[in-house]
Amino acid sequence: MTTTGEERERGFDHTEIEPRWQRTWDEADVFRIDDDETDPEYVLAMFPYTSGSLHMGHVRNYTITDAYARFERMRGESVLHPMGWDSFGLPAENAAEERDTNPRDWTMQCIDSMREQLTEMGFGYDWDRELATCEPEYYQWNQWLFKQFREAGLVERQAAELNWCPSCETVLADEQVEGEAELCWRCDTPIEAREMDQWFFTITDYAEELLEDLDDLDGWPNNVREMQRNWIGKQEGASVAFEVGDYGDVDIFTTRLDTIHGATFFSLAPGHPVAQEIAEDNDEVAEYIETAERADEDELDVTSGVFTGEYAENPATGEEIPVYVADYVLTDVGTGALYAVPAHDERDHEFAEAHDIDIVQVVEPTDDADADPEDIDVQAAAYPEDGLLVNSGEFDGLASAEARDRFVEEFDGEHRTEYNLRDWGISRQRYWGTPIPMIHCEDCGYVEVPDEDLPVELPEFVHTTGNPLDAAEEWKHVDCPDCGADAVRETDTMDTFVDSSWYFLRYTSPEMDDAPFDTERASDWMPVDQYVGGIEHAVMHLLYARFFTKVLDDLDMVDGVREPFTNLTNQGMVLGEDGNKMSKSLGNGVSPQRIIEEYGADTARLFIMEAAQPEKEFAWSPEGVQSAHSFLQNVYTLVSEYASGEVDTGETNDIAAYVAREIDATAANATAEFEDFRFNHALQAVRELVSLLRRYQEATTPDADTFERGLATAAKLLAPVAPHAAEEMWAELGHDALIAEAEWPAAEAPEDYEMERRLVENTREDIRDIVDTVGIEDPQTITLAVAPQWKHRVLDLARNADGNVVGTVMQDEELREQGEAAADFAKELAGRAQSLDEQLPPEREQAALERAAWLIEREFGADVTVQGPAEADPDLVGKAGPGRPAIDIDE
């Protein structure tokens, strides 16, 4: 679609109308929500990191939530739709270093810039609820909540082997280490392992509930739930002790206790205490452990390991098996020790081959298994499936599942549940974050900062390598709150995911200065009804937010709210025009600011929402942008022509009745699509309605009420996505009030609308086929004949017949009067009995075709006559079927 010169002349000027309507909304407090509202519709996008400029991913994310919030508001809902800033973090610190400024000044400049850009996009936020996580008024509650969690036993300080990013010079949580190469999520630097004392939230205390409650999150994408299930990683198994040399019993955890008779070696993780103890007297083991701790992931393989010289006793066989330290055993998975069964585990098999260790089969396939026992060669490859025990003494022939249960008692073990999830290390060795409210005293140990001394504010920024707070000498040296002696503040700051784990609660009462949020209001307004954000947060922010919400409910800070987000949508990526991810290096990025300046915010919003459903990725398209712009100008021009009296109007007629039904159906269809987040389908319906109104205007003198209702409906349906243009159209139609506060159009489709639509479309398609097949160049008349009632009766019987269509039909006394005609029609339907659709009765079919006759006349340039079965030529009627009128075309 292209914009004509006349449309450009008549169309709206986005540079004039968009700022004007933004000011009007602001002055009218359209998006403000009162604190005394009861359970509003809570619509929220993940708040942005303060990078300083919006990218197209931001624009898509915030257009989705803004459109949905506007839709719900027009439907009469009170809507909470706030915005804030995820404003702590290392990038701001790095940016400040590069620009010789401080992180706060840089961050505040970014916030001002991004707020202006969000406003220019027409996003309707309650700016009275704006928050920034770097403000002391916010992060004091991070500190206060830390203390509440600690009092509840959910905070620990422990030494642990942690992920260290040498570039960012800080610790990373497991969730912030990406891919098999184990790279920093921020800078893609390979991480290193370091042992450090850190503060942890014991999220593992909630592992089982976090896992179980995923089943109830029906409004979440299945892939996100599966990612969290895998990350939590519940395993049902058993622990058994192996006696290792002079070092005593060492517990292992296994999910395959049935294979214990096949254990031919024992492995310890490099970080296991027994491995460390052995290393004290074994230089080769010590050297291996040191190498393993220094090595990058890609420098080691599953066959890497060293024999310790020690042996472990297999409790099932009494045999002594060699003990290895091997880096494929992970310190923080299970117990950091395992017995190895190379015949039935692929990693154990590789290791055994490399170290010339025996491979003993102890499980073979069952008779009904896919594999044939004769084909299993465990010397060549591991057989990891369940089966029947062999080479297991008195237990031969026992099924794997039964053996696992028996062996727990047999070998003095215990049933046990393990999780891959690890406690959340929140300590970061950086400046721009929430100071952890602890003080270390030589006599008292770690002491909490008293509530009256919160917030612990950040000192002036110090340009230095390493942790800047360590260099803030005056700030970090304080008196111990307990004994008054000289003490030192904790110089680590909190992981910024702490900030985002509860920010959605702060929006309910952002001005509170004596609590993080109002308990009564949060309990009423939460959970968030619709949450939109990126899939990259599946096992970080989204998991942490769920954890925080459960803890806060247990601390009686919210009442019965166990999950923060009822419905979750992960928006797809906006790709460059070349189909690749937008990036500076590829030069395929698109500036939202440039699009706003050239086409306007509404065009950008409309294109993004039409291009694909929210969860799908799509490529930027200049043609799509131009199409969206032209469409908005076209709709506005049509409204302007009508409002200025340029559209002649007349009496109501069949055409008006057809258009009226289409208006109602469009509103119903678009409403359902908005509800289901299929905005592109809703907008396509609006395009079709506008096209219909244009054809209506061209075909006849339209009925004024019908035409104006169609224009008003189109404007309302566009209002959530293209709000500025919709307001301009609404004003053109003579409305003083704002369309943002108007009532959503009635959303009930006409009775039997889908059957009527199918009838009309099928009939038009049949006419096209006849014209093309016969080669009719200039049809003069088209006659449509509706099938008689008895054929509809046959159809109804055929749809409900149990296989014997002809017999069922011919048992009907009235149909037998039709003789062979009824039998022949029954035979015709019998061949497609499984695909027969319900159809309109004859009189309603005729009425529907009469209403739609004008469309056929416009398409083919012929006069159209619709006849009932009583008035039409019998030969023609004989060719008609329910939903398929007979067609006669004269040239």
Coordinates of N, CA and C in Angstrom, one line a residue, residues 25-207:
W25 N -3.2 13.4 27.7 CA -3.3 12.3 28.6 C -2.7 12.6 29.9
D26 N -1.6 13.3 29.9 CA -0.9 13.6 31.1 C -1.7 14.6 32.0
E27 N -2.3 15.6 31.3 CA -3.1 16.6 32.1 C -4.4 15.9 32.6
A28 N -4.9 14.9 31.9 CA -6.2 14.3 32.4 C -5.9 13.1 33.3
D29 N -4.7 12.9 33.7 CA -4.3 11.7 34.6 C -5.0 10.4 34.1
V30 N -5.0 10.2 32.8 CA -5.6 9.0 32.2 C -5.1 7.7 32.8
F31 N -3.8 7.7 33.1 CA -3.1 6.4 33.4 C -2.8 6.3 34.9
R32 N -3.3 7.3 35.7 CA -3.0 7.3 37.1 C -4.0 6.3 37.8
I33 N -3.6 5.6 38.8 CA -4.5 4.7 39.5 C -4.4 5.0 41.0
D34 N -5.6 5.1 41.6 CA -5.7 5.5 43.0 C -5.3 4.3 43.9
D35 N -4.7 4.7 45.1 CA -4.3 3.6 46.0 C -5.5 2.8 46.6
D36 N -6.7 3.4 46.5 CA -7.8 2.7 47.1 C -8.6 1.8 46.1
E37 N -8.0 1.7 44.9 CA -8.6 0.7 43.9 C -8.6 -0.7 44.5
T38 N -9.6 -1.5 44.1 CA -9.6 -2.8 44.5 C -9.2 -3.8 43.4
D39 N -8.1 -4.5 43.7 CA -7.6 -5.6 42.8 C -7.6 -5.1 41.3
P40 N -6.8 -4.1 41.0 CA -6.8 -3.7 39.6 C -6.1 -4.7 38.7
E41 N -6.3 -4.6 37.4 CA -5.6 -5.4 36.4 C -4.2 -4.9 36.4
Y42 N -3.3 -5.8 36.8 CA -1.9 -5.5 36.9 C -1.1 -5.9 35.7
V43 N -0.7 -5.0 34.8 CA 0.0 -5.3 33.6 C 1.4 -4.7 33.7
L44 N 2.4 -5.5 33.4 CA 3.7 -5.1 33.7 C 4.7 -5.7 32.7
A45 N 5.6 -4.8 32.2 CA 6.8 -5.2 31.4 C 8.0 -5.2 32.3
M46 N 8.9 -6.2 32.1 CA 10.2 -6.1 32.9 C 10.8 -4.8 32.7
F47 N 11.1 -4.2 33.8 CA 11.7 -2.8 33.7 C 13.1 -2.8 33.1
P48 N 13.4 -1.7 32.4 CA 14.6 -1.7 31.6 C 15.9 -1.4 32.4
Y49 N 17.0 -2.0 32.0 CA 18.3 -1.5 32.5 C 18.6 -0.2 31.9
T50 N 19.1 0.7 32.7 CA 19.3 2.1 32.2 C 20.5 2.3 31.3
S51 N 20.4 1.9 30.1 CA 21.5 1.9 29.1 C 21.6 3.3 28.5
G52 N 20.5 4.1 28.5 CA 20.5 5.4 28.0 C 19.6 5.6 26.7
S53 N 19.4 4.5 26.0 CA 18.6 4.6 24.8 C 17.7 3.4 24.6
L54 N 16.6 3.5 24.1 CA 15.7 2.4 23.8 C 16.2 1.8 22.5
H55 N 16.1 0.4 22.4 CA 16.2 -0.3 21.2 C 14.9 -0.9 20.8
M56 N 14.9 -1.5 19.6 CA 13.6 -2.1 19.1 C 13.0 -3.2 20.0
G57 N 13.9 -3.9 20.7 CA 13.4 -4.9 21.6 C 12.6 -4.2 22.7
H58 N 13.1 -3.1 23.3 CA 12.4 -2.3 24.2 C 11.0 -1.9 23.7
V59 N 11.1 -1.3 22.5 CA 9.8 -0.8 21.9 C 8.8 -1.9 21.8
R60 N 9.2 -3.1 21.3 CA 8.2 -4.2 21.2 C 7.7 -4.6 22.6
N61 N 8.6 -4.8 23.5 CA 8.1 -5.2 24.9 C 7.1 -4.2 25.4
Y62 N 7.4 -2.9 25.4 CA 6.6 -1.9 26.0 C 5.3 -1.6 25.2
T63 N 5.4 -1.8 23.9 CA 4.1 -1.7 23.1 C 3.2 -2.8 23.4
I64 N 3.6 -4.0 23.7 CA 2.8 -5.1 24.0 C 2.0 -4.8 25.3
T65 N 2.7 -4.4 26.3 CA 2.0 -4.2 27.6 C 1.1 -3.0 27.5
D66 N 1.6 -1.9 26.8 CA 0.8 -0.7 26.7 C -0.5 -1.0 26.0
A67 N -0.4 -1.7 24.9 CA -1.6 -2.0 24.1 C -2.6 -2.8 25.0
Y68 N -2.1 -3.8 25.7 CA -3.0 -4.6 26.6 C -3.6 -3.8 27.7
A69 N -2.8 -2.9 28.3 CA -3.2 -2.1 29.4 C -4.3 -1.1 28.9
R70 N -4.1 -0.5 27.7 CA -5.1 0.4 27.2 C -6.4 -0.4 26.8
F71 N -6.3 -1.6 26.3 CA -7.4 -2.5 26.0 C -8.2 -2.7 27.2
E72 N -7.6 -3.2 28.3 CA -8.3 -3.5 29.5 C -8.9 -2.2 30.2
R73 N -8.2 -1.1 30.0 CA -8.8 0.2 30.6 C -10.1 0.5 29.9
M74 N -10.1 0.4 28.5 CA -11.3 0.7 27.8 C -12.4 -0.3 28.1
R75 N -12.1 -1.5 28.6 CA -13.1 -2.4 28.9 C -13.6 -2.2 30.3
G76 N -13.2 -1.1 30.9 CA -13.7 -0.7 32.2 C -12.9 -1.2 33.4
E77 N -11.8 -1.8 33.2 CA -10.9 -2.2 34.2 C -10.1 -1.1 34.8
S78 N -9.9 -1.1 36.1 CA -8.8 -0.3 36.7 C -7.5 -1.0 36.4
V79 N -6.6 -0.2 35.9 CA -5.3 -0.9 35.4 C -4.1 -0.2 36.1
L80 N -3.3 -1.1 36.6 CA -2.0 -0.7 37.2 C -0.9 -1.0 36.1
H81 N -0.3 0.1 35.6 CA 0.7 -0.1 34.5 C 1.8 0.8 34.8
P82 N 2.8 0.4 35.6 CA 3.8 1.3 36.1 C 5.1 1.1 35.3
M83 N 6.1 2.0 35.6 CA 7.4 1.9 34.9 C 8.5 2.3 36.0
G84 N 9.6 1.7 35.9 CA 10.7 2.0 36.7 C 12.0 1.7 36.1
W85 N 13.1 1.7 36.8 CA 14.4 1.6 36.3 C 15.3 0.6 37.0
D86 N 15.8 -0.4 36.3 CA 16.7 -1.4 36.9 C 18.1 -0.7 36.8
S87 N 18.5 0.0 37.8 CA 19.5 1.1 37.5 C 20.8 0.8 38.3
F88 N 21.0 -0.3 39.0 CA 22.3 -0.7 39.5 C 23.0 -1.6 38.5
G89 N 24.3 -1.8 38.7 CA 24.9 -2.8 37.8 C 26.2 -2.4 37.3
L90 N 27.0 -3.3 36.9 CA 28.4 -3.1 36.4 C 28.5 -2.2 35.1
P91 N 27.5 -2.4 34.2 CA 27.7 -1.5 33.0 C 27.7 0.0 33.3
A92 N 26.9 0.4 34.2 CA 27.0 1.8 34.6 C 28.3 2.2 35.2
E93 N 28.9 1.3 36.0 CA 30.2 1.5 36.6 C 31.3 1.6 35.5
N94 N 31.2 0.7 34.5 CA 32.2 0.8 33.4 C 32.0 2.0 32.6
A95 N 30.7 2.4 32.3 CA 30.5 3.6 31.5 C 31.0 4.8 32.2
A96 N 30.9 4.9 33.6 CA 31.4 6.0 34.3 C 32.9 6.1 34.3
E97 N 33.5 4.9 34.4 CA 35.0 4.9 34.3 C 35.5 5.4 32.9
E98 N 34.8 5.0 31.8 CA 35.2 5.4 30.5 C 35.0 6.9 30.3
R99 N 34.0 7.5 31.0 CA 33.7 8.9 30.8 C 34.2 9.8 31.9
D100 N 34.9 9.2 32.8 CA 35.5 10.0 33.9 C 34.4 10.7 34.7
T101 N 33.3 10.0 34.9 CA 32.3 10.5 35.8 C 32.0 9.5 36.9
N102 N 30.8 9.6 37.5 CA 30.5 8.6 38.5 C 29.2 7.9 38.0
P103 N 29.0 6.7 38.5 CA 27.8 5.9 38.1 C 26.5 6.5 38.3
R104 N 26.3 7.3 39.4 CA 25.0 7.9 39.7 C 24.7 8.9 38.6
D105 N 25.6 9.8 38.3 CA 25.3 10.9 37.4 C 25.0 10.3 36.0
W106 N 25.8 9.3 35.6 CA 25.6 8.6 34.3 C 24.2 8.0 34.3
T107 N 23.9 7.3 35.4 CA 22.6 6.6 35.4 C 21.4 7.5 35.4
M108 N 21.5 8.6 36.1 CA 20.4 9.6 36.1 C 20.2 10.3 34.7
Q109 N 21.3 10.5 34.0 CA 21.2 11.0 32.6 C 20.5 10.0 31.7
C110 N 20.9 8.7 31.9 CA 20.2 7.7 31.1 C 18.7 7.6 31.4
I111 N 18.4 7.7 32.7 CA 17.0 7.6 33.1 C 16.2 8.8 32.4
D112 N 16.7 10.0 32.5 CA 16.0 11.1 31.9 C 15.8 10.9 30.4
S113 N 16.9 10.4 29.7 CA 16.8 10.2 28.3 C 15.8 9.1 28.0
M114 N 15.8 8.0 28.7 CA 14.9 6.9 28.4 C 13.4 7.2 28.7
R115 N 13.2 8.0 29.8 CA 11.9 8.4 30.2 C 11.3 9.3 29.0
E116 N 12.1 10.2 28.5 CA 11.6 11.0 27.4 C 11.3 10.2 26.2
Q117 N 12.1 9.1 25.9 CA 11.8 8.3 24.7 C 10.5 7.4 24.9
L118 N 10.3 7.0 26.2 CA 9.1 6.2 26.4 C 7.9 7.1 26.3
T119 N 8.0 8.3 26.7 CA 6.9 9.3 26.6 C 6.6 9.5 25.1
E120 N 7.6 9.7 24.3 CA 7.5 9.9 22.9 C 6.8 8.8 22.2
M121 N 6.9 7.6 22.7 CA 6.3 6.4 22.1 C 4.8 6.3 22.5
G122 N 4.4 7.2 23.4 CA 3.0 7.2 23.8 C 2.6 6.2 24.8
F123 N 3.6 5.6 25.5 CA 3.3 4.6 26.5 C 2.5 5.2 27.7
G124 N 1.5 4.6 28.1 CA 0.7 5.1 29.2 C 1.0 4.6 30.5
Y125 N 1.9 5.2 31.2 CA 2.3 4.7 32.6 C 1.8 5.7 33.6
D126 N 1.6 5.1 34.8 CA 1.4 5.9 36.0 C 2.7 6.4 36.5
W127 N 3.2 7.5 36.0 CA 4.5 8.0 36.4 C 4.6 8.4 37.9
D128 N 3.5 8.5 38.6 CA 3.6 8.8 40.0 C 4.2 7.6 40.8
R129 N 4.2 6.4 40.1 CA 4.7 5.2 40.8 C 6.1 4.8 40.3
E130 N 6.8 5.7 39.6 CA 8.1 5.5 39.0 C 9.1 5.2 40.2
L131 N 10.0 4.3 40.0 CA 11.0 4.0 40.9 C 12.3 3.7 40.2
A132 N 13.4 3.9 40.9 CA 14.7 3.6 40.4 C 15.5 2.8 41.5
T133 N 16.0 1.6 41.2 CA 16.6 0.8 42.2 C 17.9 1.3 42.8
C134 N 18.5 2.4 42.2 CA 19.7 2.9 42.7 C 19.4 4.0 43.7
E135 N 18.2 4.4 43.9 CA 17.8 5.4 44.9 C 17.8 4.8 46.3
P136 N 18.4 5.5 47.3 CA 18.4 5.0 48.6 C 17.0 4.7 49.2
E137 N 16.0 5.4 48.7 CA 14.6 5.2 49.1 C 14.2 3.8 48.7
Y138 N 14.8 3.2 47.7 CA 14.5 1.9 47.2 C 15.4 0.9 47.9
Y139 N 16.7 1.1 47.7 CA 17.6 0.0 48.1 C 17.8 -0.1 49.6
Q140 N 17.3 0.9 50.4 CA 17.2 0.6 51.9 C 16.4 -0.6 52.2
W141 N 15.4 -0.8 51.3 CA 14.5 -2.0 51.6 C 15.1 -3.3 51.1
N142 N 16.1 -3.2 50.2 CA 16.9 -4.4 49.9 C 17.6 -4.8 51.2
Q143 N 18.2 -3.8 51.8 CA 19.0 -4.0 53.0 C 18.1 -4.5 54.2
W144 N 16.9 -3.9 54.3 CA 16.0 -4.3 55.4 C 15.5 -5.8 55.1
L145 N 15.2 -6.1 53.9 CA 14.7 -7.4 53.5 C 15.8 -8.5 53.7
F146 N 17.1 -8.1 53.5 CA 18.2 -9.0 53.8 C 18.2 -9.4 55.2
K147 N 18.0 -8.4 56.1 CA 17.9 -8.7 57.5 C 16.8 -9.6 57.9
Q148 N 15.6 -9.3 57.3 CA 14.5 -10.2 57.5 C 14.7 -11.6 57.1
F149 N 15.3 -11.8 55.9 CA 15.7 -13.1 55.4 C 16.7 -13.8 56.4
R150 N 17.6 -13.0 56.9 CA 18.6 -13.5 57.8 C 18.0 -14.0 59.1
E151 N 17.1 -13.2 59.6 CA 16.4 -13.6 60.8 C 15.6 -14.9 60.6
A152 N 15.1 -15.1 59.4 CA 14.3 -16.3 59.1 C 15.2 -17.5 58.8
G153 N 16.5 -17.3 58.9 CA 17.4 -18.4 58.6 C 17.7 -18.7 57.1
L154 N 17.5 -17.6 56.3 CA 17.6 -17.8 54.9 C 18.9 -17.1 54.3
V155 N 19.8 -16.6 55.2 CA 21.0 -16.0 54.8 C 22.2 -16.7 55.5
E156 N 23.2 -17.1 54.7 CA 24.4 -17.7 55.3 C 25.6 -17.1 54.7
R157 N 26.7 -17.1 55.4 CA 28.0 -16.7 54.9 C 28.8 -17.9 54.9
Q158 N 29.3 -18.3 53.8 CA 30.1 -19.5 53.7 C 31.2 -19.4 52.6
A159 N 32.2 -20.2 52.8 CA 33.2 -20.3 51.8 C 32.8 -21.2 50.7
A160 N 33.0 -20.9 49.5 CA 32.5 -21.7 48.4 C 33.4 -21.5 47.2
E161 N 33.5 -22.5 46.4 CA 34.1 -22.3 45.1 C 33.1 -21.6 44.2
L162 N 33.5 -20.5 43.7 CA 32.5 -19.6 43.0 C 33.0 -19.3 41.6
N163 N 32.1 -18.8 40.8 CA 32.4 -18.3 39.4 C 32.9 -16.9 39.5
W164 N 34.1 -16.8 39.0 CA 34.8 -15.4 39.0 C 35.0 -15.0 37.6
C165 N 34.5 -13.8 37.3 CA 34.8 -13.2 36.0 C 36.0 -12.3 36.1
P166 N 37.1 -12.6 35.5 CA 38.3 -11.8 35.6 C 38.2 -10.4 34.9
S167 N 37.3 -10.3 33.9 CA 37.1 -9.0 33.3 C 36.3 -8.1 34.1
C168 N 35.1 -8.6 34.6 CA 34.2 -7.8 35.5 C 34.8 -7.7 36.9
E169 N 35.7 -8.6 37.2 CA 36.3 -8.7 38.6 C 35.2 -8.8 39.6
T170 N 34.3 -9.8 39.4 CA 33.3 -10.0 40.4 C 32.8 -11.5 40.3
V171 N 32.1 -11.9 41.4 CA 31.5 -13.3 41.4 C 30.2 -13.3 40.6
L172 N 29.9 -14.4 40.0 CA 28.7 -14.6 39.2 C 27.9 -15.8 39.8
A173 N 26.6 -15.6 39.9 CA 25.8 -16.8 40.2 C 25.8 -17.8 39.1
D174 N 25.5 -19.1 39.4 CA 25.5 -20.1 38.4 C 24.6 -19.7 37.2
E175 N 23.5 -19.0 37.5 CA 22.6 -18.6 36.5 C 23.2 -17.6 35.5
Q176 N 24.3 -17.0 36.0 CA 24.9 -15.9 35.1 C 26.1 -16.4 34.3
V177 N 26.3 -17.7 34.4 CA 27.3 -18.4 33.6 C 26.6 -19.1 32.4
E178 N 27.0 -18.7 31.2 CA 26.2 -19.2 30.0 C 27.0 -20.2 29.2
G179 N 26.2 -21.2 28.8 CA 26.7 -22.1 27.8 C 27.7 -23.1 28.3
E180 N 28.1 -24.1 27.4 CA 29.0 -25.1 27.7 C 30.4 -24.5 27.9
A181 N 30.7 -23.4 27.3 CA 32.0 -22.8 27.4 C 32.1 -22.0 28.7
E182 N 31.0 -21.9 29.4 CA 31.0 -21.2 30.7 C 31.5 -19.8 30.6
L183 N 30.7 -18.9 30.0 CA 31.1 -17.5 29.8 C 30.3 -16.6 30.6
C184 N 30.9 -15.5 31.0 CA 30.2 -14.4 31.7 C 29.0 -13.9 30.9
W185 N 27.8 -13.8 31.6 CA 26.6 -13.4 30.8 C 26.7 -11.9 30.4
R186 N 27.6 -11.1 31.0 CA 27.7 -9.7 30.6 C 28.7 -9.5 29.5
C187 N 29.9 -10.1 29.6 CA 31.0 -9.8 28.8 C 31.6 -10.9 28.0
D188 N 31.0 -12.1 28.1 CA 31.4 -13.3 27.4 C 32.9 -13.7 27.7
T189 N 33.4 -13.3 28.8 CA 34.7 -13.8 29.2 C 34.6 -15.2 29.9
P190 N 35.5 -16.1 29.6 CA 35.5 -17.4 30.3 C 35.7 -17.2 31.8
I191 N 34.8 -17.8 32.6 CA 34.9 -17.7 34.0 C 36.0 -18.6 34.6
E192 N 36.4 -18.2 35.8 CA 37.4 -19.0 36.6 C 36.7 -19.4 37.9
A193 N 37.3 -20.4 38.5 CA 36.8 -20.9 39.8 C 37.7 -20.3 40.9
R194 N 37.0 -19.7 41.9 CA 37.7 -19.1 43.1 C 37.0 -19.5 44.3
E195 N 37.7 -19.8 45.4 CA 37.1 -20.0 46.7 C 37.1 -18.7 47.5
M196 N 35.9 -18.3 47.9 CA 35.8 -17.0 48.6 C 34.7 -17.1 49.6
D197 N 34.7 -16.3 50.6 CA 33.6 -16.1 51.6 C 32.6 -15.2 51.0
Q198 N 31.3 -15.7 51.0 CA 30.3 -14.9 50.3 C 29.0 -15.0 51.1
W199 N 28.1 -14.1 50.8 CA 26.8 -14.1 51.4 C 25.8 -14.8 50.4
F200 N 25.0 -15.7 51.0 CA 24.1 -16.5 50.2 C 22.7 -16.4 50.7
F201 N 21.7 -16.4 49.8 CA 20.3 -16.6 50.1 C 20.1 -18.1 49.9
T202 N 19.6 -18.8 50.9 CA 19.4 -20.3 50.8 C 18.1 -20.6 50.1
I203 N 18.1 -20.3 48.8 CA 17.0 -20.6 47.9 C 16.7 -22.1 47.8
T204 N 17.7 -22.9 48.2 CA 17.5 -24.4 48.1 C 16.4 -24.8 49.2
D205 N 16.2 -24.0 50.2 CA 15.2 -24.3 51.2 C 13.8 -24.4 50.5
Y206 N 13.7 -23.7 49.4 CA 12.4 -23.6 48.7 C 12.4 -24.4 47.4
A207 N 13.4 -25.3 47.2 CA 13.6 -26.0 45.9 C 12.3 -26.8 45.6

